[in-house]
Amino acid sequence: MRILVLGTNYAPEKTAIAPFTTGMCEHLAGKGHDVTVVTAFPYFPEWKVQEGYRGHLYKAELIKNVRVRRVWHFVPNRASNLFQRLAHDLSFTFNAFLAGLFIRDFDVVYCSFPPPTLALTAYALAKLHGKPYVIKLADLASDAALATGILKEGLVVRLARAIEAFAYRNADVVVCLCGPFIEKLVSRGIERQKLQLIPDWGDTQGVYPITEATAFRNANGISRDQFLVMHTGNMGKKQDLMNLVRAAELSRNMTDLVWLLVGQGEERPAIEEAIHQRQLKNIRMLPLQPADALAEMYSAADVLVLNQRAAVVDAVIPSKLLTYMAAGRPVLAAVSDQSETARYIERAQCGLIVHPEEPEALVSTVLALRNALALREKFGANGRAYVQQHFTKEKVLREYDLFFNRYAGQGPPGADASENAVAAS
């Protein structure tokens, strides 16, 4: 079977949706499918095109039997700037369409969504070839833009939602990450029968608990007696990591408590400046770490923090949460209690939830967890067990095998979730 994949992010990017798109494509190619990916030059989460890819308009690669076609697109200096973000989305949409015109044949288009405009490219290419297209929906872009303040209610939001609705209605199937996402789309008038549940996976092979992990602490000057609270991943508007800076300021005299932010993103320079201005010694920042060091890094933490703005009420499971659970460490989530993050933490019994944008609550809960070793161990074990039961890479990729078989004439039509996918919802 020939599969055309459209998506802004792909390997060698290490965060957000890139590892999932890459893992799926490499798995399908390994099964003998003909997979072609049209993607951008790697730029996320630094919002800067990586060395070795700069200065090109187009580049063709073969990565683990997957044909990768990279096209130029505008990379914003400020991802939260509306006009720069529109230029980002529209430039990739247009150039992906041009690249897709030169791909001679395929059986199905798989579109990793958002941005919403990319679905228009999927729709056009599918129509030209008389083939179906499917959407993997990682987020409702219009809702996310409103929650993070990129957009305000008005004409642009209405236009974005119109594009989203058009894309969903015309897609053969919309792949959703969890059950509540399906319900949200049904409430917006999307036919339930075209919505399929396939979650992302947690990296249970690369991230796992290590007893007496000392290498990461030793390398970064953190003693084994200090209580380490760690946040990893993207540093954007949605994460609102100034909340952790304010928490560190409130606990600046507690020398045995260390806050650590690991990652990259649009807000990193502002966070670094805030730490410098406050002269905080108890909060540190590190860049993204190598994949082979992740298990050691996560195991060094006493608590893993997931922080979001109060306005963010996700209907998806953040990939960060699954990684935290795989690490076997307790999760402290400063998120809306209406979010999917909160629901999954409660379901898995893997951590605690506090009100977002309240650094006092963050500090007091950290101190409570510091004095509750047995509870931390229980939370960590529960999270690891839950992700192994429902969200291993092997289980999720089996779902994609079943999903794509229908387009190869090897499976029944329709969008029925398997028993494993339903169990994870």
CSV table of C-alpha atoms in Angstrom, one decimal:
chain,number,residue,atom,x,y,z
A,1,MET,CA,0.0,0.0,0.0
A,2,ARG,CA,1.2,3.5,-0.8
A,3,ILE,CA,0.7,6.1,2.0
A,4,LEU,CA,1.3,9.9,1.6
A,5,VAL,CA,1.9,11.5,5.0
A,6,LEU,CA,1.6,15.3,5.5
A,7,GLY,CA,2.9,16.9,8.6
A,8,THR,CA,4.9,19.9,9.7
A,9,ASN,CA,7.1,17.9,12.2
A,10,TYR,CA,9.3,14.8,11.7
A,11,ALA,CA,12.6,13.3,12.7
A,12,PRO,CA,15.2,14.5,13.7
A,13,GLU,CA,12.8,16.6,15.9
A,14,LYS,CA,12.6,15.0,19.3
A,15,THR,CA,9.5,16.5,20.9
A,16,ALA,CA,5.7,17.0,20.4
A,17,ILE,CA,4.1,15.1,17.5
A,18,ALA,CA,7.3,14.4,15.6
A,19,PRO,CA,8.3,11.1,17.4
A,20,PHE,CA,4.8,9.7,16.9
A,21,THR,CA,4.6,10.5,13.2
A,22,THR,CA,8.1,9.2,12.7
A,23,GLY,CA,7.5,6.1,14.7
A,24,MET,CA,4.3,5.3,12.8
A,25,CYS,CA,5.9,5.9,9.3
A,26,GLU,CA,9.0,3.8,10.1
A,27,HIS,CA,6.8,1.0,11.4
A,28,LEU,CA,4.6,1.0,8.3
A,29,ALA,CA,7.6,1.1,6.0
A,30,GLY,CA,9.1,-1.8,8.0
A,31,LYS,CA,5.8,-3.7,7.3
A,32,GLY,CA,6.4,-3.3,3.6
A,33,HIS,CA,4.2,-0.3,2.9
A,34,ASP,CA,5.4,2.5,0.5
A,35,VAL,CA,5.5,5.6,2.7
A,36,THR,CA,6.3,9.1,1.5
A,37,VAL,CA,6.3,12.0,4.0
A,38,VAL,CA,6.0,15.7,3.0
A,39,THR,CA,7.3,17.8,6.0
A,40,ALA,CA,9.2,20.9,6.9
A,41,PHE,CA,12.9,21.3,7.7
A,42,PRO,CA,13.4,20.5,11.4
A,43,TYR,CA,12.9,23.6,13.6
A,44,PHE,CA,10.9,22.6,16.7
A,45,PRO,CA,10.9,23.4,19.6
A,46,GLU,CA,13.8,25.9,19.1
A,47,TRP,CA,11.8,27.7,16.4
A,48,LYS,CA,15.0,27.7,14.4
A,49,VAL,CA,15.9,25.5,11.5
A,50,GLN,CA,18.6,23.0,12.5
A,51,GLU,CA,22.2,23.0,11.3
A,52,GLY,CA,22.6,21.0,8.1
A,53,TYR,CA,19.1,22.0,6.8
A,54,ARG,CA,19.4,25.7,6.5
A,55,GLY,CA,19.6,27.5,3.1
A,56,HIS,CA,17.4,24.9,1.2
A,57,LEU,CA,14.1,25.3,-0.4
A,58,TYR,CA,13.6,21.5,-0.9
A,59,LYS,CA,15.4,18.4,0.2
A,60,ALA,CA,14.8,14.7,-0.4
A,61,GLU,CA,15.9,12.1,2.1
A,62,LEU,CA,15.5,8.4,2.7
A,63,ILE,CA,15.2,7.7,6.4
A,64,LYS,CA,14.7,4.0,7.5
A,65,ASN,CA,13.0,3.2,4.2
A,66,VAL,CA,10.7,6.2,4.4
A,67,ARG,CA,10.9,8.8,1.6
A,68,VAL,CA,11.0,12.2,3.2
A,69,ARG,CA,10.4,15.3,1.1
A,70,ARG,CA,11.2,18.5,3.0
A,71,VAL,CA,9.9,21.9,1.9
A,72,TRP,CA,10.8,25.4,3.0
A,73,HIS,CA,8.3,27.3,5.3
A,74,PHE,CA,8.5,30.4,7.3
A,75,VAL,CA,9.7,29.9,10.9
A,76,PRO,CA,8.5,32.7,13.2
A,77,ASN,CA,10.7,34.6,15.6
A,78,ARG,CA,7.7,34.7,17.9
A,79,ALA,CA,5.4,31.7,17.5
A,80,SER,CA,2.6,33.5,19.5
A,81,ASN,CA,2.5,36.4,17.0
A,82,LEU,CA,-0.7,35.9,14.9
A,83,PHE,CA,0.7,37.2,11.6
A,84,GLN,CA,3.9,35.2,11.9
A,85,ARG,CA,2.0,32.1,12.9
A,86,LEU,CA,-0.3,32.5,9.9
A,87,ALA,CA,2.8,32.9,7.6
A,88,HIS,CA,4.2,29.7,9.2
A,89,ASP,CA,1.0,27.7,8.5
A,90,LEU,CA,0.2,29.1,5.1
A,91,SER,CA,3.7,28.8,3.7
A,92,PHE,CA,4.0,25.2,4.7
A,93,THR,CA,0.5,24.4,3.4
A,94,PHE,CA,1.3,25.9,0.0
A,95,ASN,CA,4.7,24.3,-0.4
A,96,ALA,CA,3.4,21.0,0.8
A,97,PHE,CA,0.8,21.1,-1.9
A,98,LEU,CA,3.4,21.8,-4.6
A,99,ALA,CA,5.5,18.9,-3.4
A,100,GLY,CA,2.5,16.6,-3.3
A,101,LEU,CA,1.8,17.3,-6.9
A,102,PHE,CA,5.0,15.6,-7.8
A,103,ILE,CA,4.2,12.4,-5.9
A,104,ARG,CA,2.8,10.2,-8.6
A,105,ASP,CA,0.4,7.9,-6.8
A,106,PHE,CA,-0.8,6.8,-3.4
A,107,ASP,CA,-3.8,4.9,-1.9
A,108,VAL,CA,-4.5,7.3,1.1
A,109,VAL,CA,-3.4,10.6,2.4
A,110,TYR,CA,-2.7,10.8,6.2
A,111,CYS,CA,-2.6,14.4,7.5
A,112,SER,CA,-1.2,15.3,10.8
A,113,PHE,CA,-3.3,18.1,12.0
A,114,PRO,CA,-3.0,21.0,13.0
A,115,PRO,CA,-2.4,23.4,11.3
A,116,PRO,CA,-6.0,23.5,9.9
A,117,THR,CA,-4.9,24.8,6.6
A,118,LEU,CA,-2.8,21.7,5.9
A,119,ALA,CA,-6.0,19.7,5.8
A,120,LEU,CA,-6.9,21.7,2.7
A,121,THR,CA,-3.8,20.4,1.0
A,122,ALA,CA,-4.7,16.8,2.0
A,123,TYR,CA,-8.2,17.4,0.6
A,124,ALA,CA,-7.0,18.8,-2.7
A,125,LEU,CA,-4.4,16.1,-3.3
A,126,ALA,CA,-6.9,13.4,-2.4
A,127,LYS,CA,-9.5,14.9,-4.8
A,128,LEU,CA,-7.0,15.1,-7.6
A,129,HIS,CA,-6.1,11.4,-7.3
A,130,GLY,CA,-9.6,10.2,-6.4
A,131,LYS,CA,-8.3,8.8,-3.1
A,132,PRO,CA,-9.4,9.2,0.6
A,133,TYR,CA,-7.7,11.3,3.2
A,134,VAL,CA,-7.6,10.9,6.9
A,135,ILE,CA,-6.7,13.3,9.7
A,136,LYS,CA,-4.8,12.6,12.9
A,137,LEU,CA,-6.1,15.3,15.1
A,138,ALA,CA,-3.6,16.2,17.9
A,139,ASP,CA,-5.4,19.4,18.9
A,140,LEU,CA,-8.2,21.8,18.1
A,141,ALA,CA,-6.1,24.6,16.8
A,142,SER,CA,-8.7,27.3,17.2
A,143,ASP,CA,-9.4,26.3,20.8
A,144,ALA,CA,-5.6,26.2,21.6
A,145,ALA,CA,-5.1,29.6,20.0
A,146,LEU,CA,-7.8,31.1,22.1
A,147,ALA,CA,-6.5,29.5,25.3
A,148,THR,CA,-3.0,30.7,24.8
A,149,GLY,CA,-4.0,34.2,23.8
A,150,ILE,CA,-2.8,34.0,20.2
A,151,LEU,CA,-6.4,34.7,19.0
A,152,LYS,CA,-9.4,36.5,20.3
A,153,GLU,CA,-13.0,35.7,19.5
A,154,GLY,CA,-13.8,37.2,16.2
A,155,LEU,CA,-13.5,36.7,12.4
A,156,VAL,CA,-10.2,34.8,12.4
A,157,VAL,CA,-11.5,32.3,14.9
A,158,ARG,CA,-14.7,31.8,12.9
A,159,LEU,CA,-12.6,31.3,9.8
A,160,ALA,CA,-10.4,28.8,11.5
A,161,ARG,CA,-13.4,26.8,12.8
A,162,ALA,CA,-14.9,26.8,9.4
A,163,ILE,CA,-11.8,25.3,7.9
A,164,GLU,CA,-11.6,22.8,10.7
A,165,ALA,CA,-15.3,21.8,10.2
A,166,PHE,CA,-14.7,21.5,6.4
A,167,ALA,CA,-11.7,19.3,7.0
A,168,TYR,CA,-13.5,17.0,9.4
A,169,ARG,CA,-16.6,16.6,7.3
A,170,ASN,CA,-14.7,15.7,4.1
A,171,ALA,CA,-12.1,13.4,5.7
A,172,ASP,CA,-12.7,9.7,5.4
A,173,VAL,CA,-11.7,9.2,9.1
A,174,VAL,CA,-10.6,11.5,11.9
A,175,VAL,CA,-8.2,9.8,14.3
A,176,CYS,CA,-8.7,11.1,17.8
A,177,LEU,CA,-6.4,10.6,20.8
A,178,CYS,CA,-9.0,9.9,23.4
A,179,GLY,CA,-12.7,9.5,24.0
A,180,PRO,CA,-13.6,13.0,25.2
A,181,PHE,CA,-12.1,14.4,22.0
A,182,ILE,CA,-14.6,12.3,20.0
A,183,GLU,CA,-17.5,13.6,22.2
A,184,LYS,CA,-16.3,17.2,21.6
A,185,LEU,CA,-16.3,16.7,17.8
A,186,VAL,CA,-19.7,15.0,17.9
A,187,SER,CA,-21.1,18.0,19.8
A,188,ARG,CA,-19.9,20.2,16.9
A,189,GLY,CA,-21.8,18.1,14.4
A,190,ILE,CA,-19.2,15.7,13.1
A,191,GLU,CA,-20.5,12.2,12.4
A,192,ARG,CA,-19.5,9.8,15.1
A,193,GLN,CA,-18.9,7.0,12.6
A,194,LYS,CA,-16.0,8.8,11.0
A,195,LEU,CA,-14.2,9.3,14.3
A,196,GLN,CA,-11.7,6.7,15.4
A,197,LEU,CA,-9.9,6.4,18.7
A,198,ILE,CA,-6.1,5.7,18.5
A,199,PRO,CA,-4.0,7.2,21.3
A,200,ASP,CA,-0.4,8.2,21.2
A,201,TRP,CA,2.1,6.0,23.1
A,202,GLY,CA,4.3,6.4,26.1
A,203,ASP,CA,8.0,5.6,25.5
A,204,THR,CA,8.2,2.7,28.0
A,205,GLN,CA,11.3,1.4,26.3
A,206,GLY,CA,13.5,4.5,26.3
A,207,VAL,CA,12.0,5.9,29.6
A,208,TYR,CA,11.9,3.7,32.6
A,209,PRO,CA,12.7,4.0,36.4
A,210,ILE,CA,16.3,3.4,37.4
A,211,THR,CA,17.0,2.7,41.1
A,212,GLU,CA,19.7,4.9,42.7
A,213,ALA,CA,20.0,7.1,39.6
A,214,THR,CA,23.0,9.4,40.4
A,215,ALA,CA,24.8,10.2,37.1
A,216,PHE,CA,22.4,13.0,36.1
A,217,ARG,CA,22.5,14.6,39.5
A,218,ASN,CA,26.3,14.3,39.7
A,219,ALA,CA,26.7,15.9,36.2
A,220,ASN,CA,24.5,18.8,37.2
A,221,GLY,CA,25.7,19.5,40.7
A,222,ILE,CA,22.5,18.3,42.4
A,223,SER,CA,23.1,16.3,45.6
A,224,ARG,CA,21.2,13.2,46.4
A,225,ASP,CA,19.8,15.0,49.5
A,226,GLN,CA,18.2,17.8,47.5
A,227,PHE,CA,14.5,17.4,46.5
A,228,LEU,CA,14.4,17.7,42.7
A,229,VAL,CA,11.2,19.0,41.0
A,230,MET,CA,11.5,18.7,37.2
A,231,HIS,CA,9.6,20.0,34.2
A,232,THR,CA,10.6,18.9,30.7
A,233,GLY,CA,9.6,19.7,27.1
A,234,ASN,CA,8.3,22.7,25.2
A,235,MET,CA,8.5,26.1,26.8
A,236,GLY,CA,5.7,28.0,25.2
A,237,LYS,CA,2.7,30.1,26.1
A,238,LYS,CA,0.6,27.1,26.9
A,239,GLN,CA,3.0,25.8,29.5
A,240,ASP,CA,3.1,29.1,31.5
A,241,LEU,CA,6.4,28.2,33.1
A,242,MET,CA,6.6,31.6,34.9
A,243,ASN,CA,4.4,29.8,37.4
A,244,LEU,CA,7.3,27.6,38.3
A,245,VAL,CA,9.6,30.7,38.4
A,246,ARG,CA,7.3,32.3,40.9
A,247,ALA,CA,7.1,29.0,42.9
A,248,ALA,CA,10.9,29.0,43.0
A,249,GLU,CA,10.9,32.6,44.2
A,250,LEU,CA,8.6,31.7,47.1
A,251,SER,CA,10.9,28.8,48.1
A,252,ARG,CA,14.2,30.5,47.5
A,253,ASN,CA,15.3,30.0,51.1
A,254,MET,CA,14.8,26.2,51.0
A,255,THR,CA,18.2,25.1,50.0
A,256,ASP,CA,17.2,21.4,49.9
A,257,LEU,CA,14.6,22.1,47.2
A,258,VAL,CA,15.7,22.5,43.5
A,259,TRP,CA,13.5,23.4,40.5
A,260,LEU,CA,14.7,22.3,37.1
A,261,LEU,CA,13.3,23.2,33.6
A,262,VAL,CA,14.6,21.0,30.8
A,263,GLY,CA,13.8,21.9,27.2
A,264,GLN,CA,13.4,24.6,24.6
A,265,GLY,CA,10.7,26.9,23.2
A,266,GLU,CA,9.6,30.4,22.5
A,267,GLU,CA,9.3,31.5,26.1
A,268,ARG,CA,12.7,30.2,27.2
A,269,PRO,CA,14.6,33.6,26.9
A,270,ALA,CA,11.9,35.4,29.0
A,271,ILE,CA,12.1,32.6,31.6
A,272,GLU,CA,15.9,32.9,31.8
A,273,GLU,CA,15.6,36.7,32.1
A,274,ALA,CA,13.1,36.4,34.9
A,275,ILE,CA,15.3,34.0,36.8
A,276,HIS,CA,18.3,36.3,36.4
A,277,GLN,CA,16.4,39.4,37.5
A,278,ARG,CA,15.1,37.6,40.6
A,279,GLN,CA,18.6,36.3,41.3
A,280,LEU,CA,17.2,32.8,41.9
A,281,LYS,CA,19.7,30.1,42.7
A,282,ASN,CA,17.2,27.3,43.3
A,283,ILE,CA,15.9,27.0,39.8
A,284,ARG,CA,18.0,25.9,36.8
A,285,MET,CA,17.5,25.4,33.1
A,286,LEU,CA,19.0,22.8,30.8
A,287,PRO,CA,18.5,22.1,27.0
A,288,LEU,CA,16.8,19.0,25.6
A,289,GLN,CA,18.8,16.0,26.6
A,290,PRO,CA,20.0,13.1,24.4
A,291,ALA,CA,17.5,10.2,24.0
A,292,ASP,CA,19.8,7.7,25.6
A,293,ALA,CA,20.0,9.9,28.8
A,294,LEU,CA,16.3,10.3,29.3
A,295,ALA,CA,15.8,7.3,31.6
A,296,GLU,CA,18.6,8.5,33.9
A,297,MET,CA,17.3,12.1,33.8
A,298,TYR,CA,13.7,11.3,34.7
A,299,SER,CA,14.8,8.8,37.4
A,300,ALA,CA,16.8,11.6,39.1
A,301,ALA,CA,13.6,13.6,39.7
A,302,ASP,CA,11.6,13.3,42.9
A,303,VAL,CA,8.6,14.9,41.3
A,304,LEU,CA,7.7,15.6,37.7
A,305,VAL,CA,5.7,18.8,37.0
A,306,LEU,CA,3.1,19.4,34.3
A,307,ASN,CA,2.1,23.0,34.1
A,308,GLN,CA,-0.5,24.7,31.9
A,309,ARG,CA,-2.3,28.0,31.8
A,310,ALA,CA,-5.7,28.1,33.6
A,311,ALA,CA,-7.5,28.7,30.3
A,312,VAL,CA,-6.2,25.5,28.7
A,313,VAL,CA,-8.7,22.8,29.0
A,314,ASP,CA,-7.3,20.0,26.8
A,315,ALA,CA,-9.4,17.3,25.3
A,316,VAL,CA,-6.3,15.2,24.5
A,317,ILE,CA,-3.7,13.4,26.6
A,318,PRO,CA,-0.4,15.4,26.6
A,319,SER,CA,2.5,13.2,25.4
A,320,LYS,CA,4.5,14.7,28.3
A,321,LEU,CA,2.1,13.0,30.8
A,322,LEU,CA,2.6,9.6,29.2
A,323,THR,CA,6.4,10.1,29.3
A,324,TYR,CA,6.2,11.1,33.0
A,325,MET,CA,4.1,8.0,33.8
A,326,ALA,CA,6.6,5.8,31.9
A,327,ALA,CA,9.3,7.2,34.1
A,328,GLY,CA,7.7,5.8,37.2
A,329,ARG,CA,7.8,9.1,39.1
A,330,PRO,CA,4.9,11.0,40.8
A,331,VAL,CA,3.3,13.7,38.7
A,332,LEU,CA,2.3,17.1,40.0
A,333,ALA,CA,0.0,18.8,37.6
A,334,ALA,CA,-0.9,22.5,37.8
A,335,VAL,CA,-3.8,22.3,35.3
A,336,SER,CA,-7.5,22.8,35.0
A,337,ASP,CA,-9.4,20.1,36.8
A,338,GLN,CA,-11.6,19.9,33.7
A,339,SER,CA,-8.6,19.0,31.5
A,340,GLU,CA,-7.9,15.5,30.1
A,341,THR,CA,-4.6,15.7,32.0
A,342,ALA,CA,-6.4,15.9,35.3
A,343,ARG,CA,-8.8,13.0,34.3
A,344,TYR,CA,-6.0,10.7,33.4
A,345,ILE,CA,-4.0,11.4,36.6
A,346,GLU,CA,-7.0,10.7,38.7
A,347,ARG,CA,-7.8,7.5,36.6
A,348,ALA,CA,-4.2,6.2,36.9
A,349,GLN,CA,-3.8,7.4,40.5
A,350,CYS,CA,-0.3,8.6,39.5
A,351,GLY,CA,-0.1,12.1,41.1
A,352,LEU,CA,-1.7,15.2,42.4
A,353,ILE,CA,-3.5,18.1,40.8
A,354,VAL,CA,-3.3,21.7,42.0
A,355,HIS,CA,-5.0,24.9,40.6
A,356,PRO,CA,-3.0,26.4,37.8
A,357,GLU,CA,-1.4,29.9,38.1
A,358,GLU,CA,-1.2,29.5,41.9
A,359,PRO,CA,2.5,29.2,42.8
A,360,GLU,CA,1.7,29.0,46.5
A,361,ALA,CA,-0.3,25.8,45.8
A,362,LEU,CA,2.5,24.4,43.8
A,363,VAL,CA,5.0,25.0,46.6
A,364,SER,CA,2.8,23.6,49.4
A,365,THR,CA,2.1,20.4,47.4
A,366,VAL,CA,5.7,19.9,46.6
A,367,LEU,CA,6.5,20.2,50.3
A,368,ALA,CA,3.8,17.7,51.2
A,369,LEU,CA,5.1,15.2,48.6
A,370,ARG,CA,8.7,15.7,49.9
A,371,ASN,CA,7.5,14.3,53.3
A,372,ALA,CA,5.5,11.4,51.8
A,373,LEU,CA,8.0,8.9,50.3
A,374,ALA,CA,5.6,6.0,50.3
A,375,LEU,CA,2.9,8.1,48.5
A,376,ARG,CA,5.5,9.2,45.9
A,377,GLU,CA,6.5,5.6,45.3
A,378,LYS,CA,2.9,4.5,45.0
A,379,PHE,CA,2.1,7.2,42.5
A,380,GLY,CA,5.2,6.4,40.4
A,381,ALA,CA,4.4,2.6,40.3
A,382,ASN,CA,0.8,3.3,39.4
A,383,GLY,CA,1.7,5.6,36.5
A,384,ARG,CA,4.2,3.1,35.1
A,385,ALA,CA,1.7,0.2,35.3
A,386,TYR,CA,-1.0,2.2,33.7
A,387,VAL,CA,1.0,3.3,30.7
A,388,GLN,CA,2.3,-0.2,30.2
A,389,GLN,CA,-1.2,-1.6,30.3
A,390,HIS,CA,-2.7,0.9,27.8
A,391,PHE,CA,-0.1,3.0,26.0
A,392,THR,CA,2.9,1.0,24.9
A,393,LYS,CA,4.3,1.7,21.4
A,394,GLU,CA,3.6,-1.9,20.3
A,395,LYS,CA,-0.1,-1.7,21.2
A,396,VAL,CA,-0.6,1.6,19.5
A,397,LEU,CA,1.2,0.6,16.3
A,398,ARG,CA,-1.0,-2.5,16.1
A,399,GLU,CA,-4.0,-0.1,16.1
A,400,TYR,CA,-2.4,1.7,13.1
A,401,ASP,CA,-1.9,-1.7,11.3
A,402,LEU,CA,-5.6,-2.4,11.7
A,403,PHE,CA,-6.4,1.1,10.6
A,404,PHE,CA,-4.4,1.2,7.4
A,405,ASN,CA,-5.4,-2.4,6.4
A,406,ARG,CA,-8.8,-1.1,5.4
A,407,TYR,CA,-7.1,1.0,2.6
A,408,ALA,CA,-5.2,-2.0,1.4
A,409,GLY,CA,-8.4,-4.1,1.1
A,410,GLN,CA,-7.4,-6.2,4.1
A,411,GLY,CA,-9.9,-5.1,6.6
A,412,PRO,CA,-13.5,-4.0,7.0
A,413,PRO,CA,-14.5,-0.4,6.3
A,414,GLY,CA,-15.7,1.9,9.1
A,415,ALA,CA,-14.1,3.6,12.0
A,416,ASP,CA,-14.6,1.2,14.9
A,417,ALA,CA,-12.0,1.4,17.6
A,418,SER,CA,-10.5,-1.9,18.8
A,419,GLU,CA,-10.9,-3.3,22.2
A,420,ASN,CA,-7.5,-2.0,23.3
A,421,ALA,CA,-8.2,1.5,22.1
A,422,VAL,CA,-11.5,1.6,23.9
A,423,ALA,CA,-9.8,0.4,27.1
A,424,ALA,CA,-7.5,3.4,26.9
A,425,SER,CA,-10.3,6.0,26.5
